[in-house]
Amino acid sequence: MTHPTHHLPAYTAGHLTGDDTAAVAAHLATCPACATQARAWHRTATAVQDDTAHVAPPAPDLLAAIRRRLTTTPNPPGARHVPAYRGDIGTRPLHRALGILTRQRTLIRWPVWTLAAALIAGGAILAALAPTGHAAQVLAMTVPLAAALAVAGACGTDNDPPAELAAALPTPPRVVLLARLTLVLTATVTAGLLATLALSALTPGGGAAGLVTAWFGPLVPLSATSFALSVLYRPSAGVTTALALWLARALSTGQTAATGLSPAVLRLVDPLWTPGPAVLTSAAALVAATLLLSPRLPRSQHTGHIWR
């Protein structure tokens, strides 16, 4: 017979039976090389047995404890869930989209929601206390900033713990990113609408439609800019740019000559707070380009989440 090298471990461990055992034994009697290998396998098996003999056996309830850990609720408190769709791809697309969208809530950290809510609530309070006719101006300065900062905090996700797992799922990264952007903006706009309705109810003669128009217009380009910078570069760039544009607008409002801002800065900032069709179209194109480019970008160790 040929050298039974692959049988030697099982032979020395006593796992071979019948004809195989007899054949290997006969071969070892006539083959010094295989006999040497067999003795080496025997020494290995003996050493392992000697070592394991000194290891205390596990507690009887260890296996039961492991099983309890494995069968506990799949959604423990504080767990963050990767947005996945468990159905067949291509079936029930609306249900799939809704599932991915709602799952994003668990991946967005609480400081994002807290900061956005605080800014919107503070803006509503300031608008209620502002002189007559200035409520819209106050909301136009606070709600868009809240949306831009929330987008930067939620969409700069290169270092998210679930990112690698999400990349391996059938859901494309663009869909996940778009779902996260949609969820953040929907929540921010809804909070802004609620604050506006409450403000219009407390302020006689204040038109809700005019107040919404005042802050929704600048929200679109400011959020698009923050989204693009956060995804394509880093979240801190989106936050810094949003704050810089907001500060330039705040300084230039009503006191353009006193601020010393250059005309070029004013020409850049003013259209963002009074956007026309060209600005809104550019914002939509910027978001689309960001979604198109995001999966193609190499990951960088300098890119990460600003609020951990």
mmCIF file of C-alpha atoms in Angstrom:
data_model
loop_
_atom_site.group_PDB
_atom_site.id
_atom_site.type_symbol
_atom_site.label_atom_id
_atom_site.label_comp_id
_atom_site.label_asym_id
_atom_site.label_seq_id
_atom_site.Cartn_x
_atom_site.Cartn_y
_atom_site.Cartn_z
ATOM 1 C CA MET A 1 0.000 0.000 0.000
ATOM 2 C CA THR A 2 1.002 3.621 -0.349
ATOM 3 C CA HIS A 3 2.207 5.510 2.708
ATOM 4 C CA PRO A 4 -0.922 6.040 4.882
ATOM 5 C CA THR A 5 0.164 9.490 6.055
ATOM 6 C CA HIS A 6 -3.382 10.850 6.266
ATOM 7 C CA HIS A 7 -4.423 7.884 8.443
ATOM 8 C CA LEU A 8 -1.659 8.212 11.040
ATOM 9 C CA PRO A 9 -3.351 10.788 13.344
ATOM 10 C CA ALA A 10 -6.546 8.726 13.531
ATOM 11 C CA TYR A 11 -4.564 5.482 13.921
ATOM 12 C CA THR A 12 -2.525 6.729 16.881
ATOM 13 C CA ALA A 13 -5.684 8.147 18.475
ATOM 14 C CA GLY A 14 -7.425 4.784 18.121
ATOM 15 C CA HIS A 15 -10.118 6.056 15.776
ATOM 16 C CA LEU A 16 -9.442 3.694 12.887
ATOM 17 C CA THR A 17 -11.347 0.428 12.757
ATOM 18 C CA GLY A 18 -11.427 -2.783 10.784
ATOM 19 C CA ASP A 19 -9.303 -3.266 7.708
ATOM 20 C CA ASP A 20 -7.808 0.228 7.858
ATOM 21 C CA THR A 21 -6.260 -0.440 11.265
ATOM 22 C CA ALA A 22 -4.784 -3.724 10.142
ATOM 23 C CA ALA A 23 -3.411 -2.238 6.927
ATOM 24 C CA VAL A 24 -1.747 0.689 8.713
ATOM 25 C CA ALA A 25 -0.253 -1.603 11.363
ATOM 26 C CA ALA A 26 1.187 -3.897 8.692
ATOM 27 C CA HIS A 27 2.659 -0.941 6.838
ATOM 28 C CA LEU A 28 4.285 0.539 9.967
ATOM 29 C CA ALA A 29 6.023 -2.776 10.587
ATOM 30 C CA THR A 30 7.862 -2.453 7.274
ATOM 31 C CA CYS A 31 8.214 1.371 6.880
ATOM 32 C CA PRO A 32 10.555 3.130 9.331
ATOM 33 C CA ALA A 33 9.595 6.608 8.035
ATOM 34 C CA CYS A 34 5.886 6.120 8.690
ATOM 35 C CA ALA A 35 6.654 4.461 12.017
ATOM 36 C CA THR A 36 8.593 7.576 13.064
ATOM 37 C CA GLN A 37 5.651 9.800 12.098
ATOM 38 C CA ALA A 38 3.284 7.521 13.998
ATOM 39 C CA ARG A 39 5.402 7.799 17.155
ATOM 40 C CA ALA A 40 5.431 11.608 16.780
ATOM 41 C CA TRP A 41 1.627 11.650 16.509
ATOM 42 C CA HIS A 42 1.439 9.395 19.561
ATOM 43 C CA ARG A 43 3.636 11.768 21.595
ATOM 44 C CA THR A 44 1.446 14.693 20.535
ATOM 45 C CA ALA A 45 -1.739 12.899 21.533
ATOM 46 C CA THR A 46 -0.219 11.886 24.883
ATOM 47 C CA ALA A 47 0.919 15.448 25.593
ATOM 48 C CA VAL A 48 -2.523 16.840 24.813
ATOM 49 C CA GLN A 49 -4.171 14.260 27.041
ATOM 50 C CA ASP A 50 -1.759 15.032 29.880
ATOM 51 C CA ASP A 51 -2.396 18.775 29.593
ATOM 52 C CA THR A 52 -6.155 18.473 29.425
ATOM 53 C CA ALA A 53 -6.160 16.122 32.402
ATOM 54 C CA HIS A 54 -5.045 19.027 34.610
ATOM 55 C CA VAL A 55 -7.799 21.360 33.371
ATOM 56 C CA ALA A 56 -10.750 21.552 35.705
ATOM 57 C CA PRO A 57 -14.000 20.527 34.010
ATOM 58 C CA PRO A 58 -16.455 23.377 33.357
ATOM 59 C CA ALA A 59 -19.301 23.979 35.740
ATOM 60 C CA PRO A 60 -22.414 21.939 34.892
ATOM 61 C CA ASP A 61 -24.479 25.080 34.345
ATOM 62 C CA LEU A 62 -21.955 26.701 31.963
ATOM 63 C CA LEU A 63 -23.600 25.353 28.813
ATOM 64 C CA ALA A 64 -27.024 26.368 30.120
ATOM 65 C CA ALA A 65 -25.743 29.891 30.817
ATOM 66 C CA ILE A 66 -24.303 30.158 27.311
ATOM 67 C CA ARG A 67 -27.590 29.023 25.822
ATOM 68 C CA ARG A 68 -29.477 31.604 27.884
ATOM 69 C CA ARG A 69 -27.149 34.327 26.635
ATOM 70 C CA LEU A 70 -27.683 33.228 23.039
ATOM 71 C CA THR A 71 -31.455 33.000 23.311
ATOM 72 C CA THR A 72 -32.129 36.275 25.145
ATOM 73 C CA THR A 73 -34.035 39.056 23.441
ATOM 74 C CA PRO A 74 -32.405 39.991 20.127
ATOM 75 C CA ASN A 75 -32.882 43.693 20.858
ATOM 76 C CA PRO A 76 -31.223 44.402 24.237
ATOM 77 C CA PRO A 77 -31.376 47.985 25.549
ATOM 78 C CA GLY A 78 -28.829 50.233 23.898
ATOM 79 C CA ALA A 79 -28.222 47.899 20.953
ATOM 80 C CA ARG A 80 -27.701 49.495 17.553
ATOM 81 C CA HIS A 81 -29.191 47.620 14.631
ATOM 82 C CA VAL A 82 -27.905 47.570 11.097
ATOM 83 C CA PRO A 83 -30.645 48.479 8.616
ATOM 84 C CA ALA A 84 -31.315 45.200 6.832
ATOM 85 C CA TYR A 85 -34.185 43.833 4.829
ATOM 86 C CA ARG A 86 -34.793 40.129 5.389
ATOM 87 C CA GLY A 87 -37.261 39.546 2.588
ATOM 88 C CA ASP A 88 -36.514 38.653 -1.012
ATOM 89 C CA ILE A 89 -34.913 41.528 -2.859
ATOM 90 C CA GLY A 90 -37.348 42.940 -5.415
ATOM 91 C CA THR A 91 -40.505 42.084 -3.480
ATOM 92 C CA ARG A 92 -42.650 44.587 -1.571
ATOM 93 C CA PRO A 93 -40.402 47.583 -2.367
ATOM 94 C CA LEU A 94 -42.449 50.074 -0.304
ATOM 95 C CA HIS A 95 -42.301 47.825 2.740
ATOM 96 C CA ARG A 96 -38.575 47.391 2.240
ATOM 97 C CA ALA A 97 -38.011 51.154 1.900
ATOM 98 C CA LEU A 98 -40.010 51.849 5.056
ATOM 99 C CA GLY A 99 -38.078 49.201 6.987
ATOM 100 C CA ILE A 100 -34.699 50.617 5.953
ATOM 101 C CA LEU A 101 -35.873 54.139 6.741
ATOM 102 C CA THR A 102 -37.130 53.382 10.229
ATOM 103 C CA ARG A 103 -34.059 51.312 11.105
ATOM 104 C CA GLN A 104 -31.874 54.379 10.569
ATOM 105 C CA ARG A 105 -33.244 55.768 13.826
ATOM 106 C CA THR A 106 -31.197 53.244 15.799
ATOM 107 C CA LEU A 107 -27.961 54.201 14.021
ATOM 108 C CA ILE A 108 -28.197 57.944 14.664
ATOM 109 C CA ARG A 109 -26.718 58.918 18.008
ATOM 110 C CA TRP A 110 -28.781 60.757 20.581
ATOM 111 C CA PRO A 111 -26.726 64.023 20.551
ATOM 112 C CA VAL A 112 -27.851 64.603 16.954
ATOM 113 C CA TRP A 113 -31.529 64.566 17.927
ATOM 114 C CA THR A 114 -30.906 66.500 21.145
ATOM 115 C CA LEU A 115 -29.028 69.328 19.438
ATOM 116 C CA ALA A 116 -31.577 69.664 16.645
ATOM 117 C CA ALA A 117 -34.484 69.694 19.103
ATOM 118 C CA ALA A 118 -32.746 72.254 21.337
ATOM 119 C CA LEU A 119 -32.039 74.578 18.423
ATOM 120 C CA ILE A 120 -35.592 74.404 17.104
ATOM 121 C CA ALA A 121 -37.134 74.842 20.558
ATOM 122 C CA GLY A 122 -34.819 77.738 21.331
ATOM 123 C CA GLY A 123 -35.614 79.339 18.001
ATOM 124 C CA ALA A 124 -39.336 79.039 18.628
ATOM 125 C CA ILE A 125 -38.967 80.675 22.045
ATOM 126 C CA LEU A 126 -36.871 83.505 20.629
ATOM 127 C CA ALA A 127 -39.353 83.978 17.798
ATOM 128 C CA ALA A 128 -42.210 84.221 20.280
ATOM 129 C CA LEU A 129 -40.321 86.871 22.259
ATOM 130 C CA ALA A 130 -39.124 88.784 19.183
ATOM 131 C CA PRO A 131 -40.694 92.094 18.187
ATOM 132 C CA THR A 132 -43.633 91.975 15.817
ATOM 133 C CA GLY A 133 -42.629 90.991 12.315
ATOM 134 C CA HIS A 134 -39.307 89.387 13.302
ATOM 135 C CA ALA A 135 -40.523 85.849 14.085
ATOM 136 C CA ALA A 136 -39.939 84.619 10.550
ATOM 137 C CA GLN A 137 -36.408 85.997 10.563
ATOM 138 C CA VAL A 138 -35.599 84.181 13.815
ATOM 139 C CA LEU A 139 -36.962 80.856 12.557
ATOM 140 C CA ALA A 140 -35.094 81.301 9.282
ATOM 141 C CA MET A 141 -31.871 81.470 11.274
ATOM 142 C CA THR A 142 -32.474 78.523 13.604
ATOM 143 C CA VAL A 143 -34.369 75.747 11.819
ATOM 144 C CA PRO A 144 -32.023 75.535 8.782
ATOM 145 C CA LEU A 145 -29.010 75.487 11.093
ATOM 146 C CA ALA A 146 -30.555 72.665 13.127
ATOM 147 C CA ALA A 147 -31.157 70.660 9.958
ATOM 148 C CA ALA A 148 -27.632 71.223 8.615
ATOM 149 C CA LEU A 149 -25.970 70.215 11.880
ATOM 150 C CA ALA A 150 -28.206 67.150 12.219
ATOM 151 C CA VAL A 151 -27.366 66.067 8.675
ATOM 152 C CA ALA A 152 -23.640 66.443 9.349
ATOM 153 C CA GLY A 153 -23.892 64.502 12.585
ATOM 154 C CA ALA A 154 -25.946 61.677 11.106
ATOM 155 C CA CYS A 155 -24.558 61.227 7.597
ATOM 156 C CA GLY A 156 -20.805 61.333 8.186
ATOM 157 C CA THR A 157 -20.673 57.607 8.870
ATOM 158 C CA ASP A 158 -17.389 56.228 7.544
ATOM 159 C CA ASN A 159 -16.410 55.015 10.993
ATOM 160 C CA ASP A 160 -19.822 53.789 12.128
ATOM 161 C CA PRO A 161 -19.449 50.373 13.821
ATOM 162 C CA PRO A 162 -22.138 48.804 11.574
ATOM 163 C CA ALA A 163 -20.666 50.267 8.378
ATOM 164 C CA GLU A 164 -18.708 47.175 7.363
ATOM 165 C CA LEU A 165 -21.658 44.888 8.057
ATOM 166 C CA ALA A 166 -24.053 47.172 6.211
ATOM 167 C CA ALA A 167 -21.707 47.155 3.230
ATOM 168 C CA ALA A 168 -21.993 43.365 3.073
ATOM 169 C CA LEU A 169 -25.783 43.338 3.001
ATOM 170 C CA PRO A 170 -27.989 43.388 -0.090
ATOM 171 C CA THR A 171 -29.084 46.963 0.676
ATOM 172 C CA PRO A 172 -26.834 49.282 -1.382
ATOM 173 C CA PRO A 173 -24.860 51.929 0.556
ATOM 174 C CA ARG A 174 -26.559 54.688 -1.437
ATOM 175 C CA VAL A 175 -29.977 53.501 -0.269
ATOM 176 C CA VAL A 176 -28.850 53.444 3.358
ATOM 177 C CA LEU A 177 -27.357 56.922 3.066
ATOM 178 C CA LEU A 178 -30.450 58.308 1.360
ATOM 179 C CA ALA A 179 -32.674 56.739 4.013
ATOM 180 C CA ARG A 180 -30.635 58.350 6.768
ATOM 181 C CA LEU A 181 -30.762 61.767 5.080
ATOM 182 C CA THR A 182 -34.511 61.404 4.572
ATOM 183 C CA LEU A 183 -35.104 60.460 8.192
ATOM 184 C CA VAL A 184 -33.046 63.335 9.603
ATOM 185 C CA LEU A 185 -34.640 65.951 7.363
ATOM 186 C CA THR A 186 -38.135 64.573 7.937
ATOM 187 C CA ALA A 187 -37.671 64.743 11.701
ATOM 188 C CA THR A 188 -36.203 68.254 11.547
ATOM 189 C CA VAL A 189 -38.866 69.601 9.208
ATOM 190 C CA THR A 190 -41.608 68.042 11.318
ATOM 191 C CA ALA A 191 -40.185 69.658 14.452
ATOM 192 C CA GLY A 192 -39.960 72.961 12.610
ATOM 193 C CA LEU A 193 -43.572 72.684 11.469
ATOM 194 C CA LEU A 194 -44.765 71.923 15.002
ATOM 195 C CA ALA A 195 -42.816 74.875 16.384
ATOM 196 C CA THR A 196 -44.211 77.112 13.650
ATOM 197 C CA LEU A 197 -47.803 76.039 14.301
ATOM 198 C CA ALA A 198 -47.380 76.612 18.027
ATOM 199 C CA LEU A 199 -45.839 80.016 17.379
ATOM 200 C CA SER A 200 -48.580 81.074 14.972
ATOM 201 C CA ALA A 201 -51.219 80.023 17.506
ATOM 202 C CA LEU A 202 -49.570 82.092 20.235
ATOM 203 C CA THR A 203 -48.982 85.098 17.989
ATOM 204 C CA PRO A 204 -52.215 86.649 16.711
ATOM 205 C CA GLY A 205 -51.999 87.604 13.086
ATOM 206 C CA GLY A 206 -48.917 85.489 12.435
ATOM 207 C CA GLY A 207 -49.325 83.505 9.237
ATOM 208 C CA ALA A 208 -48.011 79.952 9.486
ATOM 209 C CA ALA A 209 -47.412 79.723 5.741
ATOM 210 C CA GLY A 210 -45.148 82.767 5.750
ATOM 211 C CA LEU A 211 -43.181 81.453 8.717
ATOM 212 C CA VAL A 212 -42.672 78.034 7.088
ATOM 213 C CA THR A 213 -41.535 79.629 3.826
ATOM 214 C CA ALA A 214 -39.016 81.759 5.729
ATOM 215 C CA TRP A 215 -37.118 78.787 7.181
ATOM 216 C CA PHE A 216 -37.791 76.006 4.682
ATOM 217 C CA GLY A 217 -36.137 77.877 1.795
ATOM 218 C CA PRO A 218 -32.678 78.195 3.390
ATOM 219 C CA LEU A 219 -32.965 74.735 4.944
ATOM 220 C CA VAL A 220 -32.637 73.063 1.538
ATOM 221 C CA PRO A 221 -29.296 74.516 0.290
ATOM 222 C CA LEU A 222 -27.739 74.618 3.762
ATOM 223 C CA SER A 223 -28.553 70.954 4.424
ATOM 224 C CA ALA A 224 -27.388 69.915 0.944
ATOM 225 C CA THR A 225 -24.047 71.651 1.480
ATOM 226 C CA SER A 226 -23.604 70.091 4.908
ATOM 227 C CA PHE A 227 -24.543 66.649 3.544
ATOM 228 C CA ALA A 228 -22.057 66.806 0.680
ATOM 229 C CA LEU A 229 -19.139 67.951 2.833
ATOM 230 C CA SER A 230 -19.895 65.446 5.606
ATOM 231 C CA VAL A 231 -20.113 62.459 3.272
ATOM 232 C CA LEU A 232 -17.421 63.333 0.751
ATOM 233 C CA TYR A 233 -14.914 64.773 3.225
ATOM 234 C CA ARG A 234 -15.667 64.723 6.949
ATOM 235 C CA PRO A 235 -18.548 65.686 9.295
ATOM 236 C CA SER A 236 -16.585 68.500 10.910
ATOM 237 C CA ALA A 237 -16.353 70.209 7.512
ATOM 238 C CA GLY A 238 -20.134 70.140 7.190
ATOM 239 C CA VAL A 239 -20.613 71.547 10.688
ATOM 240 C CA THR A 240 -17.976 74.249 10.245
ATOM 241 C CA THR A 241 -19.350 75.377 6.891
ATOM 242 C CA ALA A 242 -22.937 75.468 8.151
ATOM 243 C CA LEU A 243 -21.910 77.522 11.186
ATOM 244 C CA ALA A 244 -19.794 79.867 9.066
ATOM 245 C CA LEU A 245 -22.635 80.517 6.623
ATOM 246 C CA TRP A 246 -25.055 80.995 9.498
ATOM 247 C CA LEU A 247 -22.714 83.430 11.254
ATOM 248 C CA ALA A 248 -22.140 85.408 8.066
ATOM 249 C CA ARG A 249 -25.882 85.670 7.566
ATOM 250 C CA ALA A 250 -26.444 86.669 11.203
ATOM 251 C CA LEU A 251 -23.796 89.380 11.020
ATOM 252 C CA SER A 252 -25.038 90.734 7.713
ATOM 253 C CA THR A 253 -28.734 90.873 8.641
ATOM 254 C CA GLY A 254 -29.706 94.482 9.066
ATOM 255 C CA GLN A 255 -26.144 95.727 9.454
ATOM 256 C CA THR A 256 -24.305 94.906 6.251
ATOM 257 C CA ALA A 257 -22.098 97.968 6.321
ATOM 258 C CA ALA A 258 -21.108 97.538 9.964
ATOM 259 C CA THR A 259 -19.861 93.960 9.681
ATOM 260 C CA GLY A 260 -17.137 94.582 7.141
ATOM 261 C CA LEU A 261 -18.110 91.443 5.220
ATOM 262 C CA SER A 262 -16.926 91.484 1.646
ATOM 263 C CA PRO A 263 -19.529 91.841 -1.109
ATOM 264 C CA ALA A 264 -18.457 88.404 -2.390
ATOM 265 C CA VAL A 265 -19.432 86.795 0.930
ATOM 266 C CA LEU A 266 -22.771 88.576 0.921
ATOM 267 C CA ARG A 267 -23.433 87.466 -2.650
ATOM 268 C CA LEU A 268 -22.798 83.871 -1.540
ATOM 269 C CA VAL A 269 -24.814 83.946 1.680
ATOM 270 C CA ASP A 270 -27.888 85.961 0.742
ATOM 271 C CA PRO A 271 -29.124 83.593 -2.010
ATOM 272 C CA LEU A 272 -28.973 80.705 0.462
ATOM 273 C CA TRP A 273 -31.544 82.377 2.695
ATOM 274 C CA THR A 274 -33.716 83.546 -0.194
ATOM 275 C CA PRO A 275 -33.234 80.634 -2.606
ATOM 276 C CA GLY A 276 -34.659 80.727 -6.074
ATOM 277 C CA PRO A 277 -35.124 77.884 -8.553
ATOM 278 C CA ALA A 278 -31.445 77.903 -9.521
ATOM 279 C CA VAL A 279 -30.260 77.497 -5.915
ATOM 280 C CA LEU A 280 -32.808 74.772 -5.145
ATOM 281 C CA THR A 281 -31.910 72.898 -8.328
ATOM 282 C CA SER A 282 -28.216 73.152 -7.483
ATOM 283 C CA ALA A 283 -28.900 71.794 -4.003
ATOM 284 C CA ALA A 284 -30.756 68.800 -5.430
ATOM 285 C CA ALA A 285 -27.934 68.176 -7.916
ATOM 286 C CA LEU A 286 -25.378 68.352 -5.100
ATOM 287 C CA VAL A 287 -27.241 65.723 -3.085
ATOM 288 C CA ALA A 288 -27.567 63.477 -6.148
ATOM 289 C CA ALA A 289 -23.852 63.806 -6.941
ATOM 290 C CA THR A 290 -22.951 63.002 -3.336
ATOM 291 C CA LEU A 291 -25.071 59.855 -3.376
ATOM 292 C CA LEU A 292 -23.487 58.833 -6.674
ATOM 293 C CA LEU A 293 -19.916 59.329 -5.483
ATOM 294 C CA SER A 294 -20.167 58.124 -1.885
ATOM 295 C CA PRO A 295 -19.686 54.348 -2.464
ATOM 296 C CA ARG A 296 -16.698 55.022 -4.709
ATOM 297 C CA LEU A 297 -14.708 56.993 -2.151
ATOM 298 C CA PRO A 298 -11.844 55.268 -0.282
ATOM 299 C CA ARG A 299 -12.247 55.133 3.473
ATOM 300 C CA SER A 300 -9.956 57.404 5.435
ATOM 301 C CA GLN A 301 -8.833 57.065 9.008
ATOM 302 C CA HIS A 302 -9.383 60.804 9.398
ATOM 303 C CA THR A 303 -13.037 60.563 8.474
ATOM 304 C CA GLY A 304 -15.347 59.792 11.324
ATOM 305 C CA HIS A 305 -18.381 60.694 13.313
ATOM 306 C CA ILE A 306 -18.261 64.002 15.168
ATOM 307 C CA TRP A 307 -20.440 62.838 18.043
ATOM 308 C CA ARG A 308 -19.462 59.468 19.510
#
